[in-house]
Short mmCIF file of C-alpha atoms in Angstrom, two decimals:
data_model
loop_
_atom_site.label_atom_id
_atom_site.label_comp_id
_atom_site.label_asym_id
_atom_site.label_seq_id
_atom_site.Cartn_x
_atom_site.Cartn_y
_atom_site.Cartn_z
CA MET H 138 0.12 0.32 0.06
CA SER H 139 1.63 3.34 -1.18
CA GLU H 140 2.03 6.07 0.98
CA ASP H 141 -0.27 7.80 -1.10
CA PHE H 142 -3.23 5.73 -0.34
CA LYS H 143 -2.87 5.79 2.94
CA GLN H 144 -2.54 10.09 3.03
CA ARG H 145 -5.75 9.54 1.02
CA LEU H 146 -7.99 7.13 3.59
CA ARG H 147 -6.44 9.57 6.28
CA ASP H 148 -7.88 12.57 4.92
CA TYR H 149 -10.94 10.67 4.29
CA ALA H 150 -11.79 9.69 7.58
CA ASP H 151 -10.94 13.46 8.59
CA GLY H 152 -13.40 14.94 6.21
CA LYS H 153 -11.02 16.77 4.03
CA LEU H 154 -12.03 14.82 0.30
CA THR H 155 -14.55 16.54 -1.81
CA ASP H 156 -17.53 14.52 -3.04
CA GLU H 157 -15.51 13.18 -6.18
CA GLU H 158 -12.33 12.20 -4.48
CA LYS H 159 -14.90 10.20 -1.50
CA ASN H 160 -16.35 8.22 -4.25
CA GLU H 161 -13.23 7.39 -5.48
CA ILE H 162 -11.00 6.05 -2.42
CA GLU H 163 -14.99 4.10 -1.94
CA ARG H 164 -14.59 2.24 -5.02
CA GLU H 165 -10.83 1.23 -4.13
CA MET H 166 -12.38 0.17 -0.85
CA GLU H 167 -14.95 -1.91 -2.27
CA LYS H 168 -12.34 -3.40 -4.75
CA LEU H 169 -10.07 -4.36 -1.36
CA GLU H 170 -13.18 -6.22 0.13
CA GLU H 171 -13.71 -7.82 -2.49
CA TYR H 172 -10.03 -9.25 -3.29
CA GLN H 173 -10.03 -10.11 0.43
CA ALA H 174 -13.09 -12.45 -0.32
CA TYR H 175 -10.93 -14.03 -3.13
CA LEU H 176 -8.02 -15.01 -1.07
CA ASN H 177 -9.97 -15.94 1.70
CA GLU H 178 -12.06 -18.69 -0.85
CA TRP H 179 -8.68 -19.66 -2.47
CA MET H 180 -6.97 -20.14 0.88
CA ASP H 181 -9.43 -22.55 1.87
CA ASN H 182 -9.00 -24.97 -0.66
CA GLU H 183 -5.85 -24.71 -1.67
CA PRO H 184 -4.14 -28.02 -0.79
CA ASP H 185 -1.48 -28.45 2.46
CA ASN H 186 2.33 -29.33 2.04
CA ALA H 187 1.48 -32.46 1.55
CA GLY H 188 -0.71 -32.39 -1.92
CA SER H 189 -3.77 -33.15 -0.26
CA LYS H 190 -6.77 -30.85 0.31
CA ARG H 191 -8.17 -29.82 3.86
CA PRO H 192 -10.90 -32.06 5.56
CA ALA H 193 -14.22 -31.32 4.85
CA ASP H 194 -14.74 -30.83 8.45
CA VAL H 195 -12.09 -28.14 8.73
CA GLN H 196 -12.81 -26.60 5.22
CA ASN H 197 -16.73 -26.57 5.67
CA ASN H 198 -16.87 -26.63 10.15
CA PHE H 199 -19.27 -29.33 12.64
CA SER H 200 -22.32 -30.24 10.84
CA PRO H 201 -25.47 -29.18 13.68
CA LYS H 202 -25.77 -33.58 14.78
CA LYS H 203 -22.08 -34.07 15.36
CA GLU H 204 -21.83 -30.64 17.23
CA LYS H 205 -24.52 -31.84 19.50
CA ARG H 206 -22.53 -34.92 20.62
CA ILE H 207 -19.53 -33.32 20.93
CA VAL H 208 -21.30 -31.02 23.54
CA ARG H 209 -23.36 -33.81 25.35
CA ARG H 210 -20.01 -35.83 26.01
CA ALA H 211 -18.24 -32.47 27.03
CA LYS H 212 -21.56 -32.14 29.56
CA TRP H 213 -21.20 -35.99 30.55
CA LYS H 214 -17.14 -35.54 31.31
CA ALA H 215 -17.38 -32.90 33.36
CA ARG H 216 -20.19 -34.13 35.28
CA LEU H 217 -17.89 -37.44 36.03
CA SER H 218 -15.15 -35.31 36.82
CA ASN H 219 -17.31 -33.36 39.20
CA THR H 220 -18.59 -36.25 41.01
CA LEU H 221 -15.75 -38.22 41.66
CA THR H 222 -14.14 -34.58 42.96
CA VAL H 223 -17.09 -34.45 45.73
CA ILE H 224 -16.59 -38.21 46.60
CA SER H 225 -12.68 -37.61 47.38
CA ALA H 226 -13.72 -34.78 48.77
CA PHE H 227 -16.34 -36.86 51.06
CA LEU H 228 -14.30 -39.72 51.58
CA VAL H 229 -11.34 -37.31 52.87
CA ILE H 230 -13.55 -34.98 54.95
CA THR H 231 -15.01 -38.65 56.44
CA LEU H 232 -11.95 -39.68 57.39
CA LEU H 233 -10.50 -36.87 58.94
CA SER H 234 -13.67 -36.04 60.50
CA SER H 235 -13.34 -40.04 62.12
CA ILE H 236 -9.96 -39.73 63.57
CA GLY H 237 -10.32 -36.03 64.89
CA THR H 238 -13.96 -38.03 66.36
CA ALA H 239 -11.83 -40.47 68.32
CA LEU H 240 -9.16 -38.12 69.27
CA PHE H 241 -12.19 -35.95 70.53
CA TYR H 242 -13.85 -38.66 72.96
CA GLY H 243 -10.76 -40.82 73.16
CA VAL H 244 -7.92 -39.29 74.40
CA GLY H 245 -6.93 -38.47 77.87
CA ASP H 246 -6.95 -39.96 81.19
CA PRO H 247 -9.75 -40.30 82.04
CA SER H 248 -11.15 -39.89 78.71
CA ARG H 249 -14.25 -37.92 77.41
CA ASN H 250 -16.08 -40.93 76.68
CA ASP H 251 -15.44 -42.29 80.18
CA LYS H 252 -16.28 -39.15 82.14
CA TYR H 253 -19.53 -38.52 80.19
CA ARG H 254 -20.27 -42.05 81.09
CA ASP H 255 -20.27 -41.96 84.61
CA ALA H 256 -22.40 -38.49 84.59
CA ILE H 257 -24.96 -40.51 82.41
CA ALA H 258 -24.71 -43.54 84.51
CA SER H 259 -24.82 -41.44 87.57
CA ALA H 260 -27.99 -39.40 86.77
CA ILE H 261 -29.94 -42.38 85.44
CA SER H 262 -28.99 -44.34 89.01
CA ILE H 263 -29.87 -41.21 91.14
CA THR H 264 -32.93 -39.85 89.56
CA MET H 265 -35.00 -43.23 88.25
CA PRO H 266 -35.76 -45.45 91.10
CA ASN H 267 -34.28 -49.30 90.64
CA ILE H 268 -33.55 -48.63 86.87
CA ASN H 269 -29.60 -49.42 85.77
CA VAL H 270 -28.62 -49.44 82.36
CA SER H 271 -25.31 -51.20 81.27
CA LEU H 272 -23.96 -48.56 78.97
CA ASN H 273 -21.86 -48.97 75.80
CA SER H 274 -20.40 -46.70 73.65
CA GLN H 275 -19.71 -46.11 69.87
CA GLY H 276 -18.05 -43.68 67.97
CA LYS H 277 -19.19 -42.12 64.98
CA THR H 278 -18.16 -39.50 62.14
CA TYR H 279 -18.58 -35.80 62.46
CA PHE H 280 -17.88 -35.64 66.28
CA MET H 281 -20.89 -37.73 66.56
CA GLN H 282 -20.93 -40.55 69.64
CA GLU H 283 -23.37 -42.76 71.12
CA ILE H 284 -23.36 -43.72 74.61
CA TYR H 285 -26.61 -46.44 75.28
CA GLY H 286 -27.82 -49.87 77.11
CA ASP H 287 -30.89 -51.68 78.17
CA MET H 288 -32.47 -50.13 80.94
CA GLU H 289 -32.86 -53.09 83.61
CA LYS H 290 -35.23 -53.29 87.12
CA GLN H 291 -34.42 -55.55 89.37
CA VAL H 292 -37.98 -57.84 90.12
CA GLY H 293 -37.50 -60.59 92.79
CA SER H 294 -33.73 -62.04 92.21
CA GLU H 295 -34.14 -61.28 88.22
CA ARG H 296 -33.50 -58.20 85.91
CA VAL H 297 -35.86 -57.61 83.56
CA ILE H 298 -35.48 -55.66 80.30
CA ILE H 299 -38.11 -52.65 80.58
CA GLY H 300 -36.75 -50.40 77.92
CA GLU H 301 -33.44 -49.06 76.22
CA TYR H 302 -31.55 -45.73 76.33
CA SER H 303 -29.23 -43.72 74.37
CA VAL H 304 -27.56 -40.55 74.49
CA ASN H 305 -25.85 -39.13 71.60
CA PHE H 306 -23.35 -36.29 71.36
CA LEU H 307 -22.56 -33.76 68.63
CA PHE H 308 -19.51 -31.85 69.56
CA GLY H 309 -20.30 -32.90 73.40
CA LEU H 310 -23.86 -31.90 72.96
CA PRO H 311 -26.15 -34.29 74.22
CA SER H 312 -29.75 -35.39 73.30
CA VAL H 313 -31.30 -37.89 75.05
CA ASP H 314 -33.68 -40.98 73.31
CA VAL H 315 -35.64 -43.32 75.91
CA ASP H 316 -38.19 -46.46 74.50
CA TRP H 317 -40.07 -47.86 76.88
CA LYS H 318 -40.71 -51.62 76.21
CA ASP H 319 -44.59 -52.31 76.87
CA ARG H 320 -45.08 -48.58 77.38
CA SER H 321 -43.68 -49.11 80.74
CA SER H 322 -42.53 -45.38 82.47
CA GLY H 323 -42.20 -46.03 85.88
CA SER H 324 -45.74 -44.43 86.14
CA THR H 325 -45.55 -45.12 90.03
CA GLN H 326 -42.33 -43.94 91.60
CA ILE H 327 -44.33 -41.50 93.63
CA PHE H 328 -42.85 -41.32 97.34
CA TYR H 329 -44.94 -39.38 100.23
CA ARG H 330 -42.35 -37.19 102.41
CA PRO H 331 -43.10 -37.75 106.39
CA ASP H 332 -44.63 -34.60 107.89
CA ASP H 333 -42.25 -33.73 110.02
CA PRO H 334 -38.51 -33.83 108.97
CA SER H 335 -37.51 -33.80 112.86
CA GLU H 336 -39.28 -37.01 113.55
CA SER H 337 -35.97 -39.62 112.64
CA SER H 338 -35.59 -42.90 113.75
CA SER H 339 -33.61 -44.41 115.94
CA ALA H 340 -31.88 -47.62 115.89
CA THR H 341 -33.33 -49.12 118.55
CA GLN H 342 -37.12 -47.80 117.84
CA ASP H 343 -39.72 -50.65 116.83
CA ASP H 344 -36.65 -53.22 117.25
CA ASP H 345 -37.24 -56.41 119.32
CA PRO H 346 -33.37 -57.48 121.09
CA ASN H 347 -32.79 -59.54 117.71
CA GLY H 348 -32.89 -56.64 116.11
CA GLN H 349 -36.35 -57.28 113.92
CA PRO H 350 -38.85 -54.78 113.64
CA LYS H 351 -41.81 -55.14 115.56
CA GLU H 352 -44.87 -55.36 114.37
CA GLN H 353 -47.16 -53.10 116.15
CA GLU H 354 -50.99 -51.96 115.55
CA LYS H 355 -51.29 -48.63 113.84
CA GLU H 356 -53.81 -45.85 114.36
CA THR H 357 -54.06 -44.76 110.98
CA PRO H 358 -53.59 -47.76 108.50
CA PRO H 359 -50.91 -47.79 105.75
CA SER H 360 -52.45 -46.20 102.08
CA GLY H 361 -51.67 -47.93 98.74
CA ASP H 362 -52.13 -50.69 96.34
CA TRP H 363 -52.33 -53.42 99.43
CA SER H 364 -55.66 -54.36 98.17
CA ARG H 365 -53.67 -54.99 94.49
CA LEU H 366 -50.90 -56.45 96.20
CA GLU H 367 -53.53 -58.96 97.95
CA LYS H 368 -55.04 -60.29 94.89
CA LEU H 369 -51.49 -61.00 93.18
CA PRO H 370 -50.98 -65.50 93.11
CA GLU H 371 -48.89 -66.57 96.10
CA GLY H 372 -45.84 -67.55 93.43
CA THR H 373 -45.11 -64.10 92.33
CA VAL H 374 -42.34 -61.91 93.09
CA ALA H 375 -43.09 -58.08 93.02
CA GLU H 376 -41.04 -54.56 92.88
CA ALA H 377 -42.69 -52.05 95.70
CA TYR H 378 -42.24 -48.32 96.33
CA LEU H 379 -42.40 -47.83 100.13
CA SER H 380 -42.97 -44.75 101.95
CA PHE H 381 -41.84 -44.63 105.72
CA ASN H 382 -43.81 -42.01 107.97
CA ARG H 383 -40.23 -41.13 109.50
CA PHE H 384 -36.68 -40.47 108.08
CA PHE H 385 -33.74 -43.07 108.98
CA THR H 386 -30.24 -43.04 108.29
CA THR H 387 -28.94 -45.31 105.70
CA ASP H 388 -27.54 -47.65 108.18
CA GLU H 389 -30.63 -47.93 110.40
CA LEU H 390 -32.99 -48.84 107.22
CA LEU H 391 -30.76 -51.11 105.98
CA LYS H 392 -30.69 -53.03 109.56
CA GLN H 393 -34.68 -52.60 109.01
CA PHE H 394 -34.57 -55.26 106.44
CA GLU H 395 -31.37 -57.56 106.64
CA LYS H 396 -33.92 -60.51 108.88
CA ARG H 397 -36.31 -59.87 106.73
CA ASN H 398 -37.22 -62.13 103.05
CA MET H 399 -37.09 -59.54 100.75
CA GLU H 400 -34.19 -57.22 99.13
CA PRO H 401 -33.84 -53.05 98.88
CA VAL H 402 -32.37 -52.37 95.71
CA TRP H 403 -32.76 -48.14 95.57
CA PHE H 404 -33.29 -45.57 98.24
CA ALA H 405 -35.00 -42.10 98.60
CA VAL H 406 -33.42 -39.14 99.65
CA ASP H 407 -34.56 -36.67 101.33
CA THR H 408 -34.04 -32.81 99.29
CA GLY H 409 -37.03 -30.85 100.90
CA PRO H 410 -40.79 -30.56 99.95
CA ASP H 411 -41.40 -30.58 96.42
CA ALA H 412 -41.91 -27.04 95.90
CA ARG H 413 -43.91 -28.09 92.52
CA PHE H 414 -46.74 -28.83 94.74
CA GLY H 415 -46.49 -26.22 97.29
CA GLY H 416 -45.25 -28.38 100.05
CA SER H 417 -48.10 -29.12 101.26
CA ASP H 418 -49.62 -32.79 100.26
CA ASN H 419 -45.46 -33.85 100.89
CA VAL H 420 -45.92 -36.30 97.24
CA ILE H 421 -42.76 -36.82 95.62
CA SER H 422 -43.16 -37.28 92.07
CA ASP H 423 -39.44 -37.09 90.79
CA PRO H 424 -37.57 -38.59 93.92
CA ILE H 425 -33.77 -38.44 94.28
CA GLY H 426 -32.01 -41.18 95.91
CA PHE H 427 -29.30 -44.00 95.42
CA PRO H 428 -29.37 -47.74 94.17
CA ALA H 429 -28.08 -50.06 97.34
CA SER H 430 -25.58 -51.70 94.75
CA PRO H 431 -23.83 -48.65 94.24
CA VAL H 432 -22.72 -47.57 90.06
CA TRP H 433 -18.99 -46.63 90.69
CA HIS H 434 -17.03 -44.50 88.97
CA HIS H 435 -13.83 -45.20 86.95
CA ASP H 436 -11.71 -43.41 89.70
CA ASP H 437 -13.27 -45.85 92.15
CA LEU H 438 -11.38 -48.89 90.56
CA THR H 439 -8.51 -49.64 92.47
CA VAL H 440 -5.87 -51.22 89.95
CA THR H 441 -4.04 -54.22 91.05
CA SER H 442 -2.61 -55.44 87.34
CA TYR H 443 -1.75 -53.15 84.24
CA LYS H 444 0.37 -54.71 80.86
CA GLU H 445 0.96 -52.69 77.89
CA GLU H 446 1.29 -53.91 74.87
CA LYS H 447 2.33 -52.30 71.45
CA ARG H 448 1.15 -53.44 68.20
CA GLY H 449 2.69 -51.93 64.98
CA TRP H 450 3.80 -48.13 64.72
CA PHE H 451 0.92 -46.61 66.79
CA GLY H 452 -1.06 -49.45 67.84
CA LYS H 453 -0.92 -51.41 71.33
CA ILE H 454 -2.49 -53.54 73.44
CA VAL H 455 -4.04 -52.51 77.12
CA SER H 456 -4.94 -55.21 79.71
CA SER H 457 -5.47 -53.91 83.22
CA GLY H 458 -7.46 -55.66 86.23
CA GLY H 459 -8.98 -54.68 90.09
CA HIS H 460 -11.57 -54.23 92.10
CA TYR H 461 -14.33 -51.62 93.20
CA PRO H 462 -14.86 -51.07 97.14
CA SER H 463 -16.84 -53.80 98.49
CA LEU H 464 -19.51 -52.96 100.99
CA ASP H 465 -21.63 -55.01 103.62
CA THR H 466 -24.84 -55.83 102.28
CA TYR H 467 -26.47 -54.23 105.43
CA GLY H 468 -23.75 -51.57 106.28
CA ASP H 469 -21.68 -49.16 104.98
CA GLY H 470 -23.57 -46.36 105.30
CA ASP H 471 -21.29 -43.61 105.82
CA LEU H 472 -19.53 -45.08 102.41
CA ARG H 473 -22.81 -45.25 100.30
CA ASN H 474 -23.53 -41.68 101.40
CA ALA H 475 -19.87 -40.24 100.08
CA HIS H 476 -21.03 -41.89 97.11
CA PHE H 477 -24.43 -40.52 96.73
CA ILE H 478 -22.62 -36.84 97.13
CA LYS H 479 -19.99 -37.70 94.76
CA SER H 480 -22.73 -38.83 92.00
CA LEU H 481 -24.23 -35.04 92.78
CA ARG H 482 -21.31 -33.20 92.09
CA LEU H 483 -20.69 -35.10 89.31
CA MET H 484 -24.07 -34.39 87.70
CA GLN H 485 -23.66 -30.63 88.59
CA GLU H 486 -20.39 -30.79 87.18
CA TYR H 487 -21.78 -31.72 83.68
CA LYS H 488 -25.02 -30.11 84.18
CA LEU H 489 -25.88 -29.88 80.43
CA ILE H 490 -26.00 -34.18 80.89
CA SER H 491 -28.37 -33.92 83.55
CA GLU H 492 -30.24 -31.56 82.66
CA ARG H 493 -30.93 -34.01 79.71
CA VAL H 494 -31.25 -37.02 81.54
CA ALA H 495 -33.06 -35.92 84.44
CA PRO H 496 -35.15 -31.80 82.93
CA PHE H 497 -37.16 -32.26 86.20
CA ILE H 498 -34.19 -32.20 89.10
CA ASP H 499 -32.18 -29.18 90.41
CA VAL H 500 -29.24 -31.01 90.93
CA ASP H 501 -27.45 -27.63 92.26
CA ALA H 502 -30.66 -27.15 95.37
CA SER H 503 -30.78 -30.45 96.07
CA LEU H 504 -26.91 -31.27 96.75
CA ALA H 505 -26.75 -27.76 98.69
CA TYR H 506 -29.78 -29.15 100.41
CA VAL H 507 -27.60 -32.78 101.37
CA GLU H 508 -24.61 -30.48 102.26
CA GLU H 509 -26.65 -28.66 104.95
CA ASN H 510 -28.88 -31.17 106.34
CA GLY H 511 -27.29 -34.82 105.97
CA ILE H 512 -28.52 -37.88 104.40
CA HIS H 513 -32.38 -39.03 105.49
CA LEU H 514 -34.19 -41.51 104.08
CA TYR H 515 -38.11 -41.72 103.49
CA GLY H 516 -38.84 -44.19 101.06
CA ALA H 517 -37.24 -47.18 99.10
CA VAL H 518 -37.73 -49.62 96.48
CA ILE H 519 -37.87 -53.55 97.40
CA THR H 520 -38.56 -56.59 95.84
CA GLY H 521 -39.70 -60.06 96.99
CA PRO H 522 -42.17 -62.29 97.49
CA VAL H 523 -45.39 -60.85 97.40
CA LYS H 524 -46.87 -62.70 100.68
CA GLU H 525 -43.70 -61.49 102.33
CA LEU H 526 -44.02 -57.69 101.04
CA LEU H 527 -47.91 -58.05 102.50
CA THR H 528 -46.22 -58.51 106.15
CA LEU H 529 -45.16 -54.91 105.79
CA ARG H 530 -48.60 -53.67 105.93
CA GLU H 531 -48.49 -53.97 109.92
CA VAL H 532 -45.28 -52.67 110.05
CA SER H 533 -45.29 -49.37 112.24
CA TRP H 534 -42.91 -47.03 110.18
CA VAL H 535 -44.54 -48.12 106.47
CA GLN H 536 -46.99 -44.86 105.39
CA ASP H 537 -48.11 -45.89 101.61
CA LEU H 538 -46.95 -49.06 99.26
CA ARG H 539 -47.37 -49.05 95.68
CA VAL H 540 -47.09 -51.82 93.62
CA GLY H 541 -44.65 -51.74 90.39
CA GLU H 542 -43.61 -54.37 87.73
CA VAL H 543 -44.58 -58.18 88.72
CA ARG H 544 -42.83 -61.51 87.96
CA LEU H 545 -43.47 -65.17 88.25
CA TRP H 546 -41.48 -66.85 90.82
CA ASN H 547 -37.84 -66.41 90.21
CA TRP H 548 -36.70 -65.89 93.96
CA ASN H 549 -33.80 -67.16 95.34
CA GLU H 550 -34.41 -68.09 99.10
#
């Protein structure tokens, strides 16, 4: 392109040309466009260096059908790639969360898992009369943990399953699920608190020289399910909720049952009148107490043997042996009382668990009352042959009886 033509194009752009000059330059540019179109067409049909013409799909582009097939294939490849990416990320996150969950609940001595189990077991044994749960734990992913077990009651000499209990944790936050068997929810666990807190028993009250309680005539017959108890067949055993008309110390109450053919399994502890009922009728519908066979904590175990064997780079096998404190069946009241207070303090420490397991119990107020006034018992859950339970109707310190679970004869004399 000559310099003269370039100057004319600049003058054309600046509007310096006459009309005749404008028409001339426009005719020149039309010729250039025709030249360019010809060159493009010629280049498309020009053979390549090997002497062959360009492929038809290069000359004429892709057909619409083939374009759709290529786009569809690309979409599926993208989907598959995204799916594999998501699955890989999910597997990595799951693996990392499993490791994190095991460390979160399992590290430490004692571990979080041990502490949570102790807190749950203590809350159940203190607030659910004659119910024991042998707890197991199962670690999950994403910082979840489940602690679960069968709920059992002692009726006669055997333990019967009445439901399932589970507590699920997410980052240590508990949620409780209770599945009662045969719709049994412990609705008979009603006790009556004595009218006068100062009216406590003495070790010799109502006892004969052999320690057996004397059966005295009462001014007012005891209330409760005595007629129902009478109608039960003789060859049956039952669970009964007893309320007393006075307070006992733990040792005193245990001695009252020492020579009777029945077994106390749970004791109701005085924590003051139930304010929700105004404290006037002395009804206790949500009692606090402790089992006759304590639910020991992990730190109550006295380790007598310990062995650790390494396996692999990071694994190890630990075996240990030991024993929990021994108790006199009808004694050791101080040890039982101390363990009860320790369990209350554990519930106080793990308040969130206590609020889920026993939502109607004020642990702080109960602990404060017991520490100030001491441990006094006003009721008990007992079990034994029906005919033996009926003899308690003539005992002066029995105020009320409610019948719980009943089973066919399984009593070991």
